[in-house]
Amino acid sequence: MANMFALILALATLVSGIIWCLDRFKLAPARREKVARLKLETAGAVDDKTLSNVAKQPGWVETCASVFPVLLVVFVVRSFIYEPFQIPSGSMMPTLLIGDFIVVEKYAYGLKDPITQTKLIPTGEPKRGDVVVFKYPLNPQLDYIKRLVGLPGDRVTYDAGSKEVTVQPACDNSQACDKALAVTYSASEASAFVQTFGRVSAGGEASSGFFETDPAASVPQDGVRLLARKETLGDVTHNILVVPGARDQLGAYYQQPGQPLGTWVVPAGHYFMMGDNRDNSADSRYWGFVPEKDLVGRASGIWMSFTKQEGEWPTGIRLNRIGGLH
């Protein structure tokens, strides 16, 4: 859907631009010449109204010429500088909540062709801890957002029991990988978020709900209070959430050939992504790596936030969330 919109926007900008150029450099001079010739033939006896009718710009040309500058600005900004995205799920809680509208820096990892996603000009490289928007590898029509945990060559191990990540940089299958990145965790504490189960969404499907409450408040019978921890990934510290007592479905993990279950070596030109809501995120643990060509950009801030549940209409506005990532 995003690629289709980019294609439509590019075509609309191109067509209106051609018409704008045609009008500016050919049709408009011809109209002016026609008016000048009429004035000369009538010795200036023709009134302004008649002259304007003689040199009237066609309506469709006027419309295209008027919208072209607007389309051009939108096309350039959206394709190469910033693009807005909506957070549809709770996989990146507590950093990003359902209903957050974020701004993504499209130029963070290189200027790309908006249609083919071919990198045109390199401008930077992804870093561990970045919050990244990318094309879902199993369906490039979908945009996903996760935190970048593993760079090319990293060996990433996830302990489903302790729910902790180990990253060993610059590894491949021929190296011992005895050096690990400094990844530390704070003690678990009650978060402000409660997850409820057995809800029925607007579409009639069972789903989970996430609600923000006082950490000391009681929890509904069909819910559980999520636990919060601070995870420091190298020099980046952020908050994560876990469901107490929950364990991953290890059988659903993506098992990389030659690696034990729960361990992955990131191939060259690829990245390993994880959601901050660790027990509620379908990420690289389950479907593998993200190719560099599928990176869209780096999330940089929140420009609007609505109180809502997944698949439902908003019920309020959270102005306190506007600004940088939380």
CSV table of C-alpha atoms in Angstrom, one decimal:
chain,number,residue,atom,x,y,z
A,1,MET,CA,0.0,0.0,0.0
A,2,ALA,CA,2.8,2.4,0.9
A,3,ASN,CA,4.6,1.6,-2.4
A,4,MET,CA,1.4,2.1,-4.4
A,5,PHE,CA,0.9,5.5,-2.8
A,6,ALA,CA,4.5,6.4,-3.6
A,7,LEU,CA,4.0,5.4,-7.2
A,8,ILE,CA,0.7,7.3,-7.5
A,9,LEU,CA,2.3,10.4,-5.9
A,10,ALA,CA,5.3,10.2,-8.3
A,11,LEU,CA,3.1,9.8,-11.3
A,12,ALA,CA,0.8,12.7,-10.3
A,13,THR,CA,3.9,14.9,-9.6
A,14,LEU,CA,5.4,14.0,-13.0
A,15,VAL,CA,2.2,14.6,-15.0
A,16,SER,CA,1.4,17.9,-13.3
A,17,GLY,CA,5.0,18.9,-13.7
A,18,ILE,CA,5.0,18.3,-17.4
A,19,ILE,CA,1.8,20.3,-17.8
A,20,TRP,CA,3.3,23.1,-15.6
A,21,CYS,CA,6.4,23.2,-17.8
A,22,LEU,CA,4.3,23.1,-21.0
A,23,ASP,CA,2.2,26.0,-19.8
A,24,ARG,CA,5.0,28.1,-18.5
A,25,PHE,CA,7.4,27.7,-21.5
A,26,LYS,CA,5.0,27.2,-24.4
A,27,LEU,CA,1.3,27.9,-23.8
A,28,ALA,CA,1.6,31.0,-21.7
A,29,PRO,CA,4.0,32.7,-24.2
A,30,ALA,CA,1.7,31.8,-27.0
A,31,ARG,CA,-1.3,33.4,-25.1
A,32,ARG,CA,0.7,36.6,-24.5
A,33,GLU,CA,1.7,36.7,-28.1
A,34,LYS,CA,-1.9,36.3,-29.1
A,35,VAL,CA,-3.0,39.2,-26.9
A,36,ALA,CA,-0.2,41.4,-28.2
A,37,ARG,CA,-1.2,40.7,-31.8
A,38,LEU,CA,-4.8,41.4,-31.1
A,39,LYS,CA,-3.9,44.8,-29.5
A,40,LEU,CA,-1.8,45.6,-32.5
A,41,GLU,CA,-4.6,44.7,-35.0
A,42,THR,CA,-7.3,46.7,-33.1
A,43,ALA,CA,-5.0,49.6,-32.2
A,44,GLY,CA,-5.7,49.0,-28.5
A,45,ALA,CA,-9.5,49.3,-28.9
A,46,VAL,CA,-10.2,45.9,-27.3
A,47,ASP,CA,-11.2,46.0,-23.6
A,48,ASP,CA,-9.4,44.0,-20.9
A,49,LYS,CA,-12.3,41.6,-20.5
A,50,THR,CA,-12.2,40.6,-24.2
A,51,LEU,CA,-8.4,40.2,-24.0
A,52,SER,CA,-8.7,38.0,-21.0
A,53,ASN,CA,-11.2,35.8,-22.7
A,54,VAL,CA,-8.9,35.5,-25.8
A,55,ALA,CA,-6.0,34.5,-23.7
A,56,LYS,CA,-7.9,32.4,-21.1
A,57,GLN,CA,-5.9,29.5,-19.6
A,58,PRO,CA,-7.8,26.2,-19.9
A,59,GLY,CA,-9.2,25.1,-16.6
A,60,TRP,CA,-7.5,21.7,-16.5
A,61,VAL,CA,-4.1,23.4,-17.3
A,62,GLU,CA,-4.7,25.9,-14.5
A,63,THR,CA,-5.6,23.1,-12.0
A,64,CYS,CA,-2.5,21.0,-12.8
A,65,ALA,CA,-0.2,24.1,-12.8
A,66,SER,CA,-1.6,25.1,-9.4
A,67,VAL,CA,-1.2,21.7,-7.7
A,68,PHE,CA,2.2,20.9,-9.1
A,69,PRO,CA,4.3,23.0,-6.6
A,70,VAL,CA,2.3,21.4,-3.7
A,71,LEU,CA,2.7,17.9,-5.1
A,72,LEU,CA,6.4,18.5,-5.6
A,73,VAL,CA,7.0,19.6,-2.0
A,74,VAL,CA,5.0,16.6,-0.7
A,75,PHE,CA,6.9,14.2,-3.0
A,76,VAL,CA,10.3,15.5,-2.0
A,77,VAL,CA,9.6,15.7,1.8
A,78,ARG,CA,7.9,12.3,1.9
A,79,SER,CA,10.3,10.5,-0.3
A,80,PHE,CA,13.6,11.8,1.0
A,81,ILE,CA,13.2,13.7,4.3
A,82,TYR,CA,10.3,12.8,6.6
A,83,GLU,CA,7.4,10.5,6.4
A,84,PRO,CA,4.6,10.1,9.0
A,85,PHE,CA,3.6,6.6,10.3
A,86,GLN,CA,0.9,5.4,12.7
A,87,ILE,CA,1.6,2.8,15.4
A,88,PRO,CA,-1.1,0.1,14.9
A,89,SER,CA,0.0,-2.4,17.6
A,90,GLY,CA,1.6,-2.7,21.1
A,91,SER,CA,4.8,-4.5,20.0
A,92,MET,CA,7.0,-1.4,20.8
A,93,MET,CA,5.4,-0.5,24.1
A,94,PRO,CA,6.3,1.3,26.3
A,95,THR,CA,8.5,3.3,23.8
A,96,LEU,CA,5.6,3.6,21.3
A,97,LEU,CA,1.9,3.1,22.1
A,98,ILE,CA,-1.0,2.1,19.9
A,99,GLY,CA,-2.3,5.4,18.4
A,100,ASP,CA,1.0,7.2,18.3
A,101,PHE,CA,1.8,9.0,15.1
A,102,ILE,CA,5.5,9.2,14.5
A,103,VAL,CA,7.9,11.0,12.2
A,104,VAL,CA,10.5,8.9,10.4
A,105,GLU,CA,13.7,10.3,9.1
A,106,LYS,CA,13.9,8.8,5.5
A,107,TYR,CA,17.4,10.2,5.0
A,108,ALA,CA,18.9,8.5,8.1
A,109,TYR,CA,20.2,5.4,6.2
A,110,GLY,CA,20.6,6.9,2.7
A,111,LEU,CA,18.5,8.7,0.1
A,112,LYS,CA,16.6,6.0,-1.9
A,113,ASP,CA,14.6,5.9,-5.0
A,114,PRO,CA,11.0,6.1,-3.7
A,115,ILE,CA,9.7,3.5,-6.1
A,116,THR,CA,12.5,0.8,-6.3
A,117,GLN,CA,14.1,1.6,-2.9
A,118,THR,CA,17.5,1.6,-4.5
A,119,LYS,CA,20.0,3.6,-2.5
A,120,LEU,CA,21.1,6.7,-4.4
A,121,ILE,CA,23.2,8.5,-1.9
A,122,PRO,CA,24.6,7.0,1.4
A,123,THR,CA,24.0,9.3,4.4
A,124,GLY,CA,24.5,7.1,7.4
A,125,GLU,CA,24.4,3.6,8.8
A,126,PRO,CA,22.0,1.9,11.2
A,127,LYS,CA,23.1,1.6,14.8
A,128,ARG,CA,22.2,-0.8,17.6
A,129,GLY,CA,19.3,0.7,19.6
A,130,ASP,CA,17.8,2.6,16.7
A,131,VAL,CA,14.0,2.4,16.4
A,132,VAL,CA,13.6,1.5,12.7
A,133,VAL,CA,10.7,1.4,10.2
A,134,PHE,CA,11.2,-1.3,7.6
A,135,LYS,CA,9.4,-3.4,5.0
A,136,TYR,CA,8.2,-6.7,6.6
A,137,PRO,CA,10.4,-9.3,4.9
A,138,LEU,CA,7.5,-11.8,4.4
A,139,ASN,CA,5.2,-9.1,2.9
A,140,PRO,CA,7.0,-6.0,1.7
A,141,GLN,CA,3.6,-4.2,1.3
A,142,LEU,CA,3.6,-3.9,5.1
A,143,ASP,CA,5.6,-1.5,7.2
A,144,TYR,CA,6.9,-2.8,10.5
A,145,ILE,CA,8.7,-0.9,13.3
A,146,LYS,CA,11.1,-2.5,15.8
A,147,ARG,CA,14.3,-1.8,17.7
A,148,LEU,CA,17.6,-2.7,15.9
A,149,VAL,CA,19.4,-5.2,18.2
A,150,GLY,CA,21.8,-7.0,15.9
A,151,LEU,CA,24.2,-5.5,13.2
A,152,PRO,CA,25.7,-7.6,10.3
A,153,GLY,CA,28.1,-10.1,11.8
A,154,ASP,CA,26.6,-10.0,15.3
A,155,ARG,CA,25.7,-13.2,17.1
A,156,VAL,CA,22.4,-12.6,18.9
A,157,THR,CA,21.2,-15.0,21.6
A,158,TYR,CA,17.9,-14.6,23.4
A,159,ASP,CA,17.2,-16.5,26.7
A,160,ALA,CA,13.5,-17.2,26.7
A,161,GLY,CA,13.7,-17.9,30.5
A,162,SER,CA,15.4,-14.7,31.7
A,163,LYS,CA,14.2,-12.8,28.7
A,164,GLU,CA,17.6,-11.2,28.2
A,165,VAL,CA,19.6,-10.6,25.0
A,166,THR,CA,23.3,-11.4,24.5
A,167,VAL,CA,25.1,-9.8,21.6
A,168,GLN,CA,28.5,-10.8,20.4
A,169,PRO,CA,29.8,-8.4,17.7
A,170,ALA,CA,31.8,-9.1,14.6
A,171,CYS,CA,31.2,-12.9,14.6
A,172,ASP,CA,30.8,-15.4,11.9
A,173,ASN,CA,30.7,-19.2,11.9
A,174,SER,CA,34.5,-19.5,11.9
A,175,GLN,CA,35.1,-17.3,15.0
A,176,ALA,CA,34.9,-18.2,18.7
A,177,CYS,CA,32.9,-15.0,19.5
A,178,ASP,CA,34.2,-14.8,23.1
A,179,LYS,CA,33.6,-11.0,23.4
A,180,ALA,CA,30.1,-9.8,24.2
A,181,LEU,CA,28.6,-6.4,23.9
A,182,ALA,CA,27.7,-4.8,27.3
A,183,VAL,CA,24.0,-5.5,27.6
A,184,THR,CA,22.6,-4.8,31.1
A,185,TYR,CA,19.2,-5.0,32.7
A,186,SER,CA,17.6,-3.4,35.7
A,187,ALA,CA,15.4,-5.3,38.2
A,188,SER,CA,11.9,-5.9,37.1
A,189,GLU,CA,9.2,-3.7,38.6
A,190,ALA,CA,5.5,-3.2,38.0
A,191,SER,CA,4.7,-1.0,35.0
A,192,ALA,CA,1.9,1.3,34.3
A,193,PHE,CA,0.5,-1.1,31.7
A,194,VAL,CA,-2.1,-3.9,32.1
A,195,GLN,CA,-2.7,-6.4,29.3
A,196,THR,CA,-6.2,-7.9,29.1
A,197,PHE,CA,-7.1,-11.1,27.3
A,198,GLY,CA,-10.2,-12.4,25.7
A,199,ARG,CA,-11.3,-9.1,24.3
A,200,VAL,CA,-13.3,-9.1,21.1
A,201,SER,CA,-12.1,-6.5,18.5
A,202,ALA,CA,-14.4,-4.4,16.3
A,203,GLY,CA,-13.9,-7.1,13.6
A,204,GLY,CA,-15.2,-9.9,15.9
A,205,GLU,CA,-11.8,-11.5,16.5
A,206,ALA,CA,-10.3,-12.3,19.9
A,207,SER,CA,-7.4,-9.9,20.8
A,208,SER,CA,-5.4,-8.5,23.7
A,209,GLY,CA,-5.9,-5.0,25.0
A,210,PHE,CA,-3.3,-2.7,26.7
A,211,PHE,CA,-4.4,-0.1,29.2
A,212,GLU,CA,-2.3,2.4,31.2
A,213,THR,CA,-3.1,2.6,34.9
A,214,ASP,CA,-1.5,3.5,38.2
A,215,PRO,CA,1.1,0.8,39.0
A,216,ALA,CA,-0.5,0.3,42.4
A,217,ALA,CA,-4.1,-0.1,41.0
A,218,SER,CA,-5.8,-3.4,41.0
A,219,VAL,CA,-5.7,-5.6,37.9
A,220,PRO,CA,-8.9,-6.9,36.1
A,221,GLN,CA,-9.6,-10.6,36.5
A,222,ASP,CA,-8.9,-11.2,32.8
A,223,GLY,CA,-5.7,-9.2,32.8
A,224,VAL,CA,-2.1,-9.1,34.0
A,225,ARG,CA,0.2,-6.2,34.9
A,226,LEU,CA,3.2,-6.1,32.7
A,227,LEU,CA,6.7,-5.8,34.2
A,228,ALA,CA,9.1,-3.1,33.2
A,229,ARG,CA,12.9,-3.3,32.9
A,230,LYS,CA,15.5,-0.9,31.6
A,231,GLU,CA,17.7,-2.5,29.0
A,232,THR,CA,21.0,-1.0,28.1
A,233,LEU,CA,22.2,-2.1,24.7
A,234,GLY,CA,25.8,-0.8,24.4
A,235,ASP,CA,25.3,2.9,24.9
A,236,VAL,CA,21.5,3.0,24.3
A,237,THR,CA,19.2,2.6,27.3
A,238,HIS,CA,15.5,2.1,26.8
A,239,ASN,CA,12.5,0.5,28.6
A,240,ILE,CA,11.1,-2.9,27.8
A,241,LEU,CA,8.0,-4.8,28.9
A,242,VAL,CA,7.5,-8.5,29.7
A,243,VAL,CA,4.5,-10.6,30.7
A,244,PRO,CA,5.3,-12.2,34.0
A,245,GLY,CA,5.3,-16.0,33.8
A,246,ALA,CA,5.0,-16.0,30.0
A,247,ARG,CA,7.4,-18.0,27.8
A,248,ASP,CA,8.1,-17.8,24.1
A,249,GLN,CA,6.9,-20.5,21.8
A,250,LEU,CA,10.4,-21.7,21.0
A,251,GLY,CA,9.0,-24.0,18.3
A,252,ALA,CA,7.9,-20.9,16.4
A,253,TYR,CA,11.4,-19.4,16.4
A,254,TYR,CA,13.2,-19.0,13.2
A,255,GLN,CA,16.1,-21.5,13.3
A,256,GLN,CA,19.1,-20.4,11.3
A,257,PRO,CA,20.9,-23.3,9.6
A,258,GLY,CA,24.0,-24.3,11.7
A,259,GLN,CA,22.9,-22.4,14.8
A,260,PRO,CA,21.1,-23.7,17.9
A,261,LEU,CA,17.5,-22.6,18.6
A,262,GLY,CA,17.5,-19.1,20.0
A,263,THR,CA,20.8,-18.0,18.5
A,264,TRP,CA,21.3,-16.2,15.3
A,265,VAL,CA,24.3,-14.8,13.4
A,266,VAL,CA,23.3,-11.8,11.4
A,267,PRO,CA,24.3,-12.1,7.7
A,268,ALA,CA,26.1,-9.3,5.8
A,269,GLY,CA,23.7,-6.6,4.7
A,270,HIS,CA,21.0,-7.7,7.1
A,271,TYR,CA,19.8,-6.7,10.6
A,272,PHE,CA,18.1,-8.3,13.6
A,273,MET,CA,15.0,-6.5,15.0
A,274,MET,CA,13.1,-7.0,18.3
A,275,GLY,CA,10.1,-5.2,19.8
A,276,ASP,CA,10.4,-3.6,23.2
A,277,ASN,CA,7.2,-5.4,24.3
A,278,ARG,CA,9.1,-8.6,24.3
A,279,ASP,CA,6.3,-11.1,24.9
A,280,ASN,CA,4.0,-9.3,22.4
A,281,SER,CA,6.2,-8.8,19.4
A,282,ALA,CA,6.5,-10.9,16.2
A,283,ASP,CA,10.0,-10.0,15.2
A,284,SER,CA,13.4,-11.4,14.0
A,285,ARG,CA,13.1,-14.2,16.6
A,286,TYR,CA,10.2,-15.6,14.5
A,287,TRP,CA,10.8,-14.6,10.9
A,288,GLY,CA,14.5,-13.9,10.6
A,289,PHE,CA,16.5,-10.9,9.3
A,290,VAL,CA,15.7,-7.6,7.6
A,291,PRO,CA,17.7,-6.8,4.4
A,292,GLU,CA,19.3,-3.4,4.2
A,293,LYS,CA,17.3,-2.6,1.2
A,294,ASP,CA,14.1,-2.9,3.2
A,295,LEU,CA,15.0,-0.2,5.7
A,296,VAL,CA,12.7,2.8,5.4
A,297,GLY,CA,14.1,5.1,8.1
A,298,ARG,CA,14.7,5.9,11.7
A,299,ALA,CA,11.8,7.0,14.0
A,300,SER,CA,12.7,10.4,15.5
A,301,GLY,CA,9.6,11.7,17.3
A,302,ILE,CA,5.9,11.6,18.0
A,303,TRP,CA,3.8,14.4,16.5
A,304,MET,CA,0.4,13.2,17.6
A,305,SER,CA,-1.0,10.5,19.9
A,306,PHE,CA,-4.5,9.2,20.4
A,307,THR,CA,-5.8,6.9,23.1
A,308,LYS,CA,-7.0,3.8,21.4
A,309,GLN,CA,-7.0,0.0,21.2
A,310,GLU,CA,-5.8,-2.0,18.2
A,311,GLY,CA,-8.5,-2.0,15.5
A,312,GLU,CA,-10.7,0.5,17.3
A,313,TRP,CA,-11.5,4.2,17.0
A,314,PRO,CA,-9.7,6.7,19.2
A,315,THR,CA,-11.3,7.7,22.5
A,316,GLY,CA,-9.0,10.6,23.5
A,317,ILE,CA,-5.8,12.5,22.8
A,318,ARG,CA,-2.5,12.1,24.6
A,319,LEU,CA,-0.8,15.5,24.2
A,320,ASN,CA,1.8,14.6,26.8
A,321,ARG,CA,3.4,12.1,24.4
A,322,ILE,CA,4.1,14.6,21.7
A,323,GLY,CA,7.9,15.1,21.3
A,324,GLY,CA,10.8,12.7,21.3
A,325,LEU,CA,10.5,8.9,21.7
A,326,HIS,CA,9.6,7.9,25.2
